[in-house]
Coordinates of C-alpha atoms and ligand atoms in Angstrom, one line a residue:
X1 CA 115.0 -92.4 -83.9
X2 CA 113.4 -89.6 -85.9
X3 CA 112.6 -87.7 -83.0
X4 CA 115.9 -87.4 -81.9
X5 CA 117.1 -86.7 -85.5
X6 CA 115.2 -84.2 -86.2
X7 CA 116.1 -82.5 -82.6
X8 CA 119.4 -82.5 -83.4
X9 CA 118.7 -81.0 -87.1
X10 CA 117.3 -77.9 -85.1
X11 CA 120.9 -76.9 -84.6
X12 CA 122.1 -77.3 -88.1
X13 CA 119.4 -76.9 -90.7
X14 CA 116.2 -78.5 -91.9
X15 CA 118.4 -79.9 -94.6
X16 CA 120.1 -82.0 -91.9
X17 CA 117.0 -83.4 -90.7
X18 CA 116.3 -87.2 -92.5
X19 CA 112.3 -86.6 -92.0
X20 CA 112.6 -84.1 -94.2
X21 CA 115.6 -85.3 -96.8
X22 CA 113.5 -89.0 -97.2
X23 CA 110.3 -86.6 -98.2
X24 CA 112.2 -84.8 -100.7
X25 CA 113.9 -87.5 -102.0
X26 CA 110.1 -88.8 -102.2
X27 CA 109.0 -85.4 -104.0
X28 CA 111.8 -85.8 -106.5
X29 CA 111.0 -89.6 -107.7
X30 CA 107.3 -89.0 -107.5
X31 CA 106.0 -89.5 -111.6
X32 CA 104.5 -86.4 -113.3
X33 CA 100.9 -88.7 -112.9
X34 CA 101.5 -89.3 -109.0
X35 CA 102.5 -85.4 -108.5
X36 CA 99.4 -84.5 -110.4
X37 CA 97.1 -87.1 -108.6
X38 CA 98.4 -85.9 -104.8
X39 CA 97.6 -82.2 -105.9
X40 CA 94.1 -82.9 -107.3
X41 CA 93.8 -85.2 -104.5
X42 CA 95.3 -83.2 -101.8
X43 CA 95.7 -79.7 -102.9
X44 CA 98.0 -77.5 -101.2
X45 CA 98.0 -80.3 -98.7
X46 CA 99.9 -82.4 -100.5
X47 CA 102.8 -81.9 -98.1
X48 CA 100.8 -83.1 -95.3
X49 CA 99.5 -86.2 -97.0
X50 CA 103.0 -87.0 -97.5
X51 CA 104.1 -86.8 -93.8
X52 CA 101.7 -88.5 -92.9
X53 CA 102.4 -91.4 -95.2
X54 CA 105.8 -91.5 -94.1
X55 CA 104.8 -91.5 -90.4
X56 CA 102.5 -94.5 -90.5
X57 CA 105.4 -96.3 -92.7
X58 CA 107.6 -95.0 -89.6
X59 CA 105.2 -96.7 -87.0
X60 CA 104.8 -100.2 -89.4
X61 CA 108.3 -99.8 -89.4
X62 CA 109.1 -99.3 -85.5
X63 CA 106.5 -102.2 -84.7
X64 CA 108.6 -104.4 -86.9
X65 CA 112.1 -104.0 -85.4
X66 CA 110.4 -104.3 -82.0
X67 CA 109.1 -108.1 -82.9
X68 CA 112.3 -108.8 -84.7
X69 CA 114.3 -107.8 -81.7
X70 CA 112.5 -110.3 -79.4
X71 CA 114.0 -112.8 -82.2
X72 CA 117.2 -111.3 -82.1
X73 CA 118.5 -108.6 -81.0
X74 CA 121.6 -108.0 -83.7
X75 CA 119.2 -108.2 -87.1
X76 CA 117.1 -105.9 -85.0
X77 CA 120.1 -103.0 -84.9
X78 CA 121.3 -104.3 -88.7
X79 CA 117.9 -103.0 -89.7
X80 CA 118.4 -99.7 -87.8
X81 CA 121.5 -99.2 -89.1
X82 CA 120.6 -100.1 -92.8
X83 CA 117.8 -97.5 -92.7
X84 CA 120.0 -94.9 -91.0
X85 CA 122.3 -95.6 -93.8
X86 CA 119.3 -95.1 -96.4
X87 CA 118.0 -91.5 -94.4
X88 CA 121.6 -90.4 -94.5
X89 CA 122.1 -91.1 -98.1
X90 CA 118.7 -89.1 -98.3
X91 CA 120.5 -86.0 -96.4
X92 CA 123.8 -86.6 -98.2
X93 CA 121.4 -86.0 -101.9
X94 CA 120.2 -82.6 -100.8
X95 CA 121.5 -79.6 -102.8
X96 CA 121.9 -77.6 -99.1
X97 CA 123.4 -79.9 -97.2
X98 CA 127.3 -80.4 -96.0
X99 CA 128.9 -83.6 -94.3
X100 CA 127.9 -82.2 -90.7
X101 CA 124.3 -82.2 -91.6
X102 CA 124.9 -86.4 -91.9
X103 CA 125.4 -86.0 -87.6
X104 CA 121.4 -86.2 -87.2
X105 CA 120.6 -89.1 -88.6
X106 CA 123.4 -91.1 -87.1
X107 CA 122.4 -89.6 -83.0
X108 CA 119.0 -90.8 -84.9
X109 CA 120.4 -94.6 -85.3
X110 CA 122.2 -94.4 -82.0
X111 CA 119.4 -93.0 -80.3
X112 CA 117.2 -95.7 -81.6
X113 CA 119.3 -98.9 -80.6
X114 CA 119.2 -97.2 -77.2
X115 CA 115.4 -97.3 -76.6
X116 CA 115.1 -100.6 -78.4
X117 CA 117.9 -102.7 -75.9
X118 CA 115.6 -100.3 -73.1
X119 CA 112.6 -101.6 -74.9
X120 CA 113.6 -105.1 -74.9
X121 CA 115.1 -105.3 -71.9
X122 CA 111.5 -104.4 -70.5
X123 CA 109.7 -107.1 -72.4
X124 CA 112.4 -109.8 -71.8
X125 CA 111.5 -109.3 -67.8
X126 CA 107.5 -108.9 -68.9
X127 CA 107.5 -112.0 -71.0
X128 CA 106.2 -114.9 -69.1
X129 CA 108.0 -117.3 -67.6
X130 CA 110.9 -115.8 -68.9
X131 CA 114.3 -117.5 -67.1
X132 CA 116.0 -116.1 -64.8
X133 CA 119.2 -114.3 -65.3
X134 CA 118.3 -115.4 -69.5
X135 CA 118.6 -111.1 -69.9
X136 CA 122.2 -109.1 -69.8
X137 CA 123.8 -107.5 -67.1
X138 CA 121.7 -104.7 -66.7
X139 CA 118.5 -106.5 -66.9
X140 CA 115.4 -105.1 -65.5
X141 CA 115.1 -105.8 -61.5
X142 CA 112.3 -108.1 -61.1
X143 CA 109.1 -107.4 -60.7
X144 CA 109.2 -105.4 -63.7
X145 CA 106.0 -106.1 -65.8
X146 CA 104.4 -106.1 -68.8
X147 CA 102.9 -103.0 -67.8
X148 CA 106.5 -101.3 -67.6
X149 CA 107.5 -102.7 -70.9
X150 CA 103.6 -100.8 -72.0
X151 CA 104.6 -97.4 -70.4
X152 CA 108.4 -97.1 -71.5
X153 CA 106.7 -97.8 -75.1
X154 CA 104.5 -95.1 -74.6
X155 CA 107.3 -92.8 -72.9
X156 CA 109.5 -93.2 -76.0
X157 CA 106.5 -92.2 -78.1
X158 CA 105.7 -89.0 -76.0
X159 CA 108.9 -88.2 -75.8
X160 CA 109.8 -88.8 -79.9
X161 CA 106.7 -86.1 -80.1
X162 CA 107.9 -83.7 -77.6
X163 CA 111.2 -83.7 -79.4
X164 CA 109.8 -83.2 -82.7
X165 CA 107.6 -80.4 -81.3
X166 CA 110.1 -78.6 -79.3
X167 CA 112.7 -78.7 -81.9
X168 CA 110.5 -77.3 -84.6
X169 CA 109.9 -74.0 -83.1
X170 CA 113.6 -74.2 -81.6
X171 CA 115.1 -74.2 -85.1
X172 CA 118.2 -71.7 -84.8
X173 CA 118.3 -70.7 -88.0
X174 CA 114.8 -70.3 -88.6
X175 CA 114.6 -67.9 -85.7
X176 CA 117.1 -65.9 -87.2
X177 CA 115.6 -65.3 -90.7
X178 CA 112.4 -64.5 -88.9
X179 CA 113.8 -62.0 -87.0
X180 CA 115.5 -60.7 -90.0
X181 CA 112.3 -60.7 -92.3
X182 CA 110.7 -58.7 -89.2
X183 CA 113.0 -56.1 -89.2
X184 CA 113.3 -55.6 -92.8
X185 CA 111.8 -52.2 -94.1
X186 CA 111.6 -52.6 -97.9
X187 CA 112.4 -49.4 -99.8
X188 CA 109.7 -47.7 -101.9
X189 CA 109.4 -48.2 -105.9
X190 CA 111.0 -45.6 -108.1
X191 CA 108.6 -46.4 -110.5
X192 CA 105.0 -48.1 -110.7
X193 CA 104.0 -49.7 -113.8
X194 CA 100.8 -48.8 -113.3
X195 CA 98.0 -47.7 -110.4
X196 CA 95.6 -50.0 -110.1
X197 CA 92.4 -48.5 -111.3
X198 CA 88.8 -48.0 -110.2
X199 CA 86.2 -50.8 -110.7
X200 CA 89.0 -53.8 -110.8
X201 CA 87.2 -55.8 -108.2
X202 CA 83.6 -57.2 -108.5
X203 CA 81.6 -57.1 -105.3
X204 CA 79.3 -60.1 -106.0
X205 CA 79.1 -63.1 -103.0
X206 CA 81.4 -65.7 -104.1
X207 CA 83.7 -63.4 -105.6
X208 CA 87.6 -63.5 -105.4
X209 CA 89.6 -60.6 -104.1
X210 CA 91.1 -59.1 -107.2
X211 CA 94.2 -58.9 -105.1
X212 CA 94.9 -62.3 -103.3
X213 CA 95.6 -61.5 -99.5
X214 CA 99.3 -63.2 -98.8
X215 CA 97.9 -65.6 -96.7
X216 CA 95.0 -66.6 -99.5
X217 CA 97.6 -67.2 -102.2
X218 CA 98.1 -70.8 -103.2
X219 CA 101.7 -72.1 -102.2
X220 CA 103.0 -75.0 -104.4
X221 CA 106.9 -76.0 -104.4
X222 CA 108.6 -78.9 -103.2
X223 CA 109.9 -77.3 -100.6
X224 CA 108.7 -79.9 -97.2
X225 CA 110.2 -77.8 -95.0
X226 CA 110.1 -74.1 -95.7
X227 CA 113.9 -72.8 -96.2
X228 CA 114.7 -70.3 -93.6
X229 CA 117.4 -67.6 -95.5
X230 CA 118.3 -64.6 -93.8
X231 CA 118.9 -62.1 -95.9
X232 CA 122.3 -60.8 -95.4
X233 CA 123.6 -64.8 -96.0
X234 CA 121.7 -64.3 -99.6
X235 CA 123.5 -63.6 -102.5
X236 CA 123.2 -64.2 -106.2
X237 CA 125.2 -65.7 -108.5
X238 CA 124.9 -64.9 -112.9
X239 CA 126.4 -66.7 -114.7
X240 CA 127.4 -69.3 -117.9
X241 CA 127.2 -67.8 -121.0
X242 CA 127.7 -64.2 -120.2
X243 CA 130.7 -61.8 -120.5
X244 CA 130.4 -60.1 -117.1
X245 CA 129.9 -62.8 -114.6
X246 CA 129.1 -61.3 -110.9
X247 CA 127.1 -62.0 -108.1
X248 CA 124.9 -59.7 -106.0
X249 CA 124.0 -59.5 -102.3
X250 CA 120.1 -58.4 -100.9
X251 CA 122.1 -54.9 -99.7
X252 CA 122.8 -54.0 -103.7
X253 CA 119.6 -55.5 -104.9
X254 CA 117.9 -53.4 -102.4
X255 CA 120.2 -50.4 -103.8
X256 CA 119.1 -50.9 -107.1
X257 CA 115.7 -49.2 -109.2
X258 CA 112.9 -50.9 -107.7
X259 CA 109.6 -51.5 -109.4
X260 CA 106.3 -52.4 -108.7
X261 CA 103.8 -54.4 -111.2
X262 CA 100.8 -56.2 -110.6
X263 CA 100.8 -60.2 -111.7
X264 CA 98.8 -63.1 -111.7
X265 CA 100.9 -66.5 -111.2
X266 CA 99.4 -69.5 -112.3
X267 CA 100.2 -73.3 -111.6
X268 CA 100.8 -75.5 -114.5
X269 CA 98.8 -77.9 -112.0
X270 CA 95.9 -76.2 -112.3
X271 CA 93.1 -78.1 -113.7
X272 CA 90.1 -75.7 -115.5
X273 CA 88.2 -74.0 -112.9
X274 CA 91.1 -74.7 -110.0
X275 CA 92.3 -72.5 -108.0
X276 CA 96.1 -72.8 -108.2
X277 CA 96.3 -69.2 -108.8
X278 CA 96.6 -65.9 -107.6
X279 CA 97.3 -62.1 -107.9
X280 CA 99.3 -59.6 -106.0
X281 CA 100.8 -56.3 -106.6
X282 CA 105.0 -57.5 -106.6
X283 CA 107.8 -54.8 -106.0
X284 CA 111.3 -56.2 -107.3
X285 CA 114.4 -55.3 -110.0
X286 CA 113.6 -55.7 -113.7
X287 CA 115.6 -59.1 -114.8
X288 CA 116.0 -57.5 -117.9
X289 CA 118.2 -54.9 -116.1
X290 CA 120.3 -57.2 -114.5
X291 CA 121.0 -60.1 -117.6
X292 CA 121.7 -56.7 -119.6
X293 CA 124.6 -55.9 -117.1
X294 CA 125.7 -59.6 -117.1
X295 CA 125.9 -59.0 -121.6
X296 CA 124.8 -62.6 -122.7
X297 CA 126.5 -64.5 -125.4
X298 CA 125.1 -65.0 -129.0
X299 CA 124.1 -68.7 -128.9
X300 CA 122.6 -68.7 -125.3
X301 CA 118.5 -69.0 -125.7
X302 CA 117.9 -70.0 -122.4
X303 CA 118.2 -68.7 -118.0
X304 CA 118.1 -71.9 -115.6
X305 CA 117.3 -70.3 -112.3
X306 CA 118.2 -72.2 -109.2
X307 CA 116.6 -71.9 -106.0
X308 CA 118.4 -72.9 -102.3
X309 CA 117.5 -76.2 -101.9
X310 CA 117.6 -77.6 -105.2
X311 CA 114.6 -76.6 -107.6
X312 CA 114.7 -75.5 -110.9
X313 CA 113.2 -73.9 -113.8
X314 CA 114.1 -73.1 -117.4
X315 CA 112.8 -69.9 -118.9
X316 CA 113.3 -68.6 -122.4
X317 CA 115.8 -65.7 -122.3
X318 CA 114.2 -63.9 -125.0
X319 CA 110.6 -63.4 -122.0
X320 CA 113.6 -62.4 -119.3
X321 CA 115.0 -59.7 -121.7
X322 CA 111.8 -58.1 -124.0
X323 CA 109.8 -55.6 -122.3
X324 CA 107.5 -57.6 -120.1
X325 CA 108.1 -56.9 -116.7
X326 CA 109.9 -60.4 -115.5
X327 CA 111.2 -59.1 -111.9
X328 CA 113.0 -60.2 -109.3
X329 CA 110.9 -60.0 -106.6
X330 CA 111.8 -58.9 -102.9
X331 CA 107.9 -57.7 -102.1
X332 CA 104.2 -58.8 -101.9
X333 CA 101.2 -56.8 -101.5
X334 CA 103.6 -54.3 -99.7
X335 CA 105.6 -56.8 -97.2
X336 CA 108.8 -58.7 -97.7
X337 CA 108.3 -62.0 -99.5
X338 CA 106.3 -64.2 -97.1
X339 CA 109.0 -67.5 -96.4
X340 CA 106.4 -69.6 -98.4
X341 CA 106.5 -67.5 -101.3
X342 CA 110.2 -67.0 -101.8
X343 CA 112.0 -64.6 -99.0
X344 CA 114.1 -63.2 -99.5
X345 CA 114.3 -63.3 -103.2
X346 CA 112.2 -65.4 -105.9
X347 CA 111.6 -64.4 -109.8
X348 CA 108.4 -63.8 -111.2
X349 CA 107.8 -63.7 -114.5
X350 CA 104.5 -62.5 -116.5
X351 CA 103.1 -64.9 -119.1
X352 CA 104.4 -68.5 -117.9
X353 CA 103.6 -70.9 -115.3
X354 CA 105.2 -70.8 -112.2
X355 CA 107.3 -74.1 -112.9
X356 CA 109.6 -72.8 -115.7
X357 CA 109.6 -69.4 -114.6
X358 CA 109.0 -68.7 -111.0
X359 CA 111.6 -69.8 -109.0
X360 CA 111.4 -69.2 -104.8
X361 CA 114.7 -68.8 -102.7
X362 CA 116.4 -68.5 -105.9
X363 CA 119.6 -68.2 -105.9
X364 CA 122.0 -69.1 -109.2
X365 CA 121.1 -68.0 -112.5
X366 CA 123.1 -69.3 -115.7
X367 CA 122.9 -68.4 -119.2
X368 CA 122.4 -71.2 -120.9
X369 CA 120.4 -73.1 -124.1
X370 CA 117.7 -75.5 -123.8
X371 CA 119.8 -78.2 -125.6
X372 CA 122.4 -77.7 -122.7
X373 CA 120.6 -78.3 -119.5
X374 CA 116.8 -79.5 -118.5
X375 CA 114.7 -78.4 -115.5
X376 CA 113.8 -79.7 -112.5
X377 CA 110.0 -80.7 -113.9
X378 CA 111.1 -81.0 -117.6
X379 CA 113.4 -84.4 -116.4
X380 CA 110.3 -85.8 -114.9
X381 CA 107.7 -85.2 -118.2
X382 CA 106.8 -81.7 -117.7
X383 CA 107.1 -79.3 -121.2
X384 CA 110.3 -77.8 -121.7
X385 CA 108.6 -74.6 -121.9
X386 CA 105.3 -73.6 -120.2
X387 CA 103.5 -70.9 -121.2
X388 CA 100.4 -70.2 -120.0
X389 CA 97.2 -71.0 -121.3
X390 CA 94.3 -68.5 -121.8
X391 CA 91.5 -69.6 -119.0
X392 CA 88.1 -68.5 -117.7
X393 CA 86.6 -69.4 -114.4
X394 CA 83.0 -69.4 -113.1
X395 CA 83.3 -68.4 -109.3
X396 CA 79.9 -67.9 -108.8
X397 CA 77.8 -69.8 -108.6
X398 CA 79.4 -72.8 -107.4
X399 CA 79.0 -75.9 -108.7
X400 CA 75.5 -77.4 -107.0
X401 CA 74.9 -74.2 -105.4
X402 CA 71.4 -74.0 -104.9
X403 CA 70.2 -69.9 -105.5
X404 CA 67.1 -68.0 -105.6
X405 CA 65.3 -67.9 -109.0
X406 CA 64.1 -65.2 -111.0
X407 CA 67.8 -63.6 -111.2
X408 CA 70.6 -65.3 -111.2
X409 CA 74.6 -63.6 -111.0
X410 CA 76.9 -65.6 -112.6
X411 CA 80.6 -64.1 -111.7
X412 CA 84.1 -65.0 -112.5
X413 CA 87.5 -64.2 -114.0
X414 CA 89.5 -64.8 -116.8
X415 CA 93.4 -64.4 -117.8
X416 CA 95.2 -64.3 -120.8
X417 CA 98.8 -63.3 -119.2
X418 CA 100.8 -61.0 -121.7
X419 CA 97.9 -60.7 -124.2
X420 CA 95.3 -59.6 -122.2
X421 CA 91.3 -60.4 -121.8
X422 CA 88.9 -58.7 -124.2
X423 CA 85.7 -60.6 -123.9
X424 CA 84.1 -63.0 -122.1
X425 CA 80.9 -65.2 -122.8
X426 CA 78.6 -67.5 -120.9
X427 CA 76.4 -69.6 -122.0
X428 CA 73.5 -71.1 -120.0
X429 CA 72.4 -75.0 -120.6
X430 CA 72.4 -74.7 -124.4
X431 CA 71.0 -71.6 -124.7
X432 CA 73.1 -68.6 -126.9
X433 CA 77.1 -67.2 -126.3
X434 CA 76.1 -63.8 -124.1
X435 CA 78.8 -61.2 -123.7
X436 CA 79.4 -60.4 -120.2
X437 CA 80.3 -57.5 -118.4
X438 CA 83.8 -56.9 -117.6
X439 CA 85.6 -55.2 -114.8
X440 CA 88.3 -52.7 -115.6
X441 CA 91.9 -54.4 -117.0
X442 CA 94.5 -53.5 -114.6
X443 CA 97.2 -54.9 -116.9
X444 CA 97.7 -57.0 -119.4
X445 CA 99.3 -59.3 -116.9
X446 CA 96.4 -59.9 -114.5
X447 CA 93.6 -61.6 -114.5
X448 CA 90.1 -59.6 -115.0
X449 CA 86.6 -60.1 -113.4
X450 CA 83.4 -60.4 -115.3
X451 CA 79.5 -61.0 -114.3
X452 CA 76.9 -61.9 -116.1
X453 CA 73.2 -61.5 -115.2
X454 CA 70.8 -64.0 -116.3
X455 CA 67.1 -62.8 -116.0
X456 CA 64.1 -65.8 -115.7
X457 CA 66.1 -68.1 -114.3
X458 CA 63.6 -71.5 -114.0
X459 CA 63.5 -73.6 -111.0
X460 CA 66.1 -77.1 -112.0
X461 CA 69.4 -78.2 -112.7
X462 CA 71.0 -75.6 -115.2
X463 CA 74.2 -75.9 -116.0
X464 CA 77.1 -72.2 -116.9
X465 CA 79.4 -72.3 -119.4
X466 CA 82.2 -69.6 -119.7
X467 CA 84.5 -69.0 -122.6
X468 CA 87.0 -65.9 -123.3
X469 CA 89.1 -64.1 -125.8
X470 CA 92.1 -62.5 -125.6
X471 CA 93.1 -58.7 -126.7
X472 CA 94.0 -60.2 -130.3
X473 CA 90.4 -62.0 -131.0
X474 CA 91.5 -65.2 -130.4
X475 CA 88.8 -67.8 -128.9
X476 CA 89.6 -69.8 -125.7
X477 CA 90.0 -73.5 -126.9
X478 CA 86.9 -76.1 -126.3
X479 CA 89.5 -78.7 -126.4
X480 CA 90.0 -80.8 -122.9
X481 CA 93.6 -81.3 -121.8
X482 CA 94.5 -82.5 -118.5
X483 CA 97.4 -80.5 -116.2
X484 CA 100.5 -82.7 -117.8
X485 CA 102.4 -82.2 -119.7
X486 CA 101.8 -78.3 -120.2
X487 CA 98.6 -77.2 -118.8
X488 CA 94.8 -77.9 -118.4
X489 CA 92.8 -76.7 -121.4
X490 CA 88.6 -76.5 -122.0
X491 CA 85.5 -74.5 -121.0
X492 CA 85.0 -74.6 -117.4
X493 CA 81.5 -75.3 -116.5
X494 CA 79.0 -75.4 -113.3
X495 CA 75.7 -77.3 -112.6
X496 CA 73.5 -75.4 -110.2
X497 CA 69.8 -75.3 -109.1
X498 CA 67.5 -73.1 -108.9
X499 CA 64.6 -73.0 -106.2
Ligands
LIG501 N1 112.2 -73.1 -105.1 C1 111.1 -73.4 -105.7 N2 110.4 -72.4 -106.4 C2 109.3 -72.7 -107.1 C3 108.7 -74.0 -107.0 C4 109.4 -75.0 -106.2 O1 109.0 -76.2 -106.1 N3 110.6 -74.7 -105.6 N4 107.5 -74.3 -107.6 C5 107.1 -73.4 -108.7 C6 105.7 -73.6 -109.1 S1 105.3 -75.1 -109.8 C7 104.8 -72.6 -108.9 S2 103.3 -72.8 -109.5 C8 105.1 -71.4 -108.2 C9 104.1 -71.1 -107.1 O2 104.5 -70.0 -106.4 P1 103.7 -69.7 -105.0 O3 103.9 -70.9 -104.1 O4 104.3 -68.4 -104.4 O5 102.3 -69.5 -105.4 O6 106.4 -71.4 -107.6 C10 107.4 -72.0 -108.5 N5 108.7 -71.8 -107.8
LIG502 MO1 103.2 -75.0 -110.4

């Protein structure tokens, strides 16, 4: 029934598919605590976890209707038809979907009471003694055996797979943004914010890449199936409390002043020491440039960005409009937007965490106040606002690594978006606060490497501590706070031994 849902949704859009619509509709009434225990839990595989989950409910479920049909055929198809009517409600929720998109799921529920009357039909002759002529007209000839009623179950599963398979890389409109996102030659920056200087990176083992290859960078939304938008279908939309109201297409972005900036994001999700984050070098159009030409109204302290299918965040206008450079992003590391990072257009926005400030697939923007309208995470006890939290990492060693003694290299990094980094300790067991080195700041807005030598190093357990400060002198807090409601807080620290 899925199967052949989700094979039909290949010709509308993943919206239409009811796999996909019962996950998000999962996604969406998961509790901040449940959200935060499948990413610790699962990580970036969250998503997976979750299809899974729903598959094995699928399967319970399937195994059910089949005994209940032997019982009676009719409560069998009620059920079908109660949970088609669930998945379609599921579809019918979805901020991308139309009335068509409902077509899937009901094939789905049609397709379903098919193979079951097939299915039954096959047991009713396998059954022992079963009575003669007890089945309907098109009961199975006899000599029909358990064994068919065995294969016809396994044919409907191979086939449900196939059809999952086949549809998934048949997906017309995923094809066509592809082919879009392939062809599309990004124009150069007018301006650079800044060159990236000399002596960023820190070539110790174990060390991150000061720029986070695409493929590296860590990939949280709610997104279950990535949306496919091809660019020349994109457009814009500014509005609320403004007095010029307009939208904008990708050919006038693209005509606009391009910049590039490098910029760390950072998940509120992370917990200390995590790696929910990431750097890259973004090219995109100042917001600032673009609310100025849209002239917000006096009263309005607030831009509620919404992305294609659904999500949103709410980000102070004030950090959209000062000088920091919040962008509208159509690059990464020198390629379009990758689709799980936002193609063809997401917001990105220095100083905040990624859920109240940078939206993916975005697509609506309204002028607005806080007191007006709440967030996507805010209604499900996430912080209003979100900014982020100054943070220090030890990447090297890891945690029970086992190294060499005599010298030891601890290595790590440390952010303080906006502000800046301008010191960074470690400590070792309970020994004194060292300074250690640090790597050049490329800006204020990215995370900065540090290493730290530690001479003598005695064979045991030992255990690294790192703290940092920011450009202003202020101390990273001690205090321990978990990832809800506004970030993780505390010293991260690694037990190692040495040999
Ligand atoms: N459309 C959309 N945009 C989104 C999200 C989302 O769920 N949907 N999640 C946000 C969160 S919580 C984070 S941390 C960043 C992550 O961006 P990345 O996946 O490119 O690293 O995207 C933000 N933008
Ligand atoms: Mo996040």
């Amino acid at each position: 029934m899925f199967a052949v849902a989700q094979f039909a949704s290949a010709f509308l859009s993943s919206a239409s598919s009811p796999f996909f619509a019962l996950g998000s509709a999962i996604i969406d009434l998961t509790p901040p605590w449940l959200k935060d225990f499948a990413i610790a839990t699962f990580g970036t595989n969250d998503k997976l976890a979750l299809f899974v989950s729903i598959g094995i409910v699928a399967t319970l479920l399937a195994a059910l209707i089949g005994v209940l049909a032997k019982r009676s055929f009719a409560w069998a198809c009620t059920v079908i038809v109660a949970l088609a009517v669930v998945l379609g409600s599921a579809v019918a929720a979805r901020a991308s979907t139309g009335a068509l998109d409902i077509v899937p799921t009901v094939l789905g529920a049609i397709a379903g009471i098919g193979i079951l009357r097939w299915l039954t039909n096959l047991a009713g002759a396998a059954a022992p003694g079963a009575p003669a002529g007890a089945s309907s007209n098109n009961a199975p000839v006899a000599g029909t055996s358990r064994r068919d009623f065995l294969l016809g179950s396994a044919a409907s599963l191979a086939a449900a797979a196939l059809a999952t398979g086949v549809s998934t890389s048949l997906s017309a409109t995923r094809n066509m943004a592809a082919a879009a996102r392939k062809a599309l030659r990004l124009p150069a920056a007018r301006t650079k914010v800044k060159d990236l200087p000399q002596g960023v990176q820190i070539d110790e083992p174990g060390m991150p890449r000061f720029i986070t290859p695409n493929p590296d960078f860590y990939r949280i939304d709610t997104a279950l199936s990535v949306p496919q938008i091809d660019p020349s279908q994109w457009s814009l939309r500014i509005h609320g409390m403004v007095e010029n109201e307009f939208t904008l297409n990708f050919d006038e972005l693209m005509a606009e002043e391009l910049v590039e900036t490098y910029l760390t994001l950072t998940c509120v999700s992370n917990p200390v020491g995590g790696d929910l984050i990431g750097n890259a070098k973004w090219l995109g159009y100042p917001l600032r440039k673009l609310l100025e030409r849209a002239a917000p109204q006096a009263g309005a302290d607030m831009v509620l960005s919404t992305s294609h299918d659904g999500f949103s965040a709410s980000t102070p206008l004030e950090v959209l409009t000062d000088d920091r450079m919040a962008l509208l992003a159509v690059g990464m590391n020198g390629e379009p937007l990758p689709f799980e990072h936002g193609f063809p257009v997401r917001m990105v926005v220095p100083g905040l965490y990624g859920y109240v400030s940078a939206t993916k697939w975005v697509v609506d923007l309204e002028v607005t106040r806080f007191q007006d309208k709440t967030a996507y995470w805010t209604t499900r006890g996430w912080s209003e606002r979100g900014p982020i939290k100054m943070s220090s990492r030890i990447d090297t060693p890891r945690s029970f690594a086992k190294v060499p003694s005599g010298e030891v290299v601890l290595g790590g990094t440390a952010w303080a978006q906006t502000r800046g980094i301008s010191r960074v300790q470690v400590q070792i067991d309970d020994g004194p606060w060292e300074d250690a080195q640090l790597a050049e700041e490329a800006t204020l807005d990215t995370w900065r490497q540090w290493r730290h030598v530690w001479s003598g190093a005695r064979p045991g357990m030992h255990t690294g501590r790192v703290r940092a400060y920011d450009a202003s002198g202020e101390l990273q807090t001690s205090d321990r706070a978990n990832p809800v409601p506004n970030g993780a807080s505390g010293w991260h620290q690694v037990q190692f031994s040495v040999e």
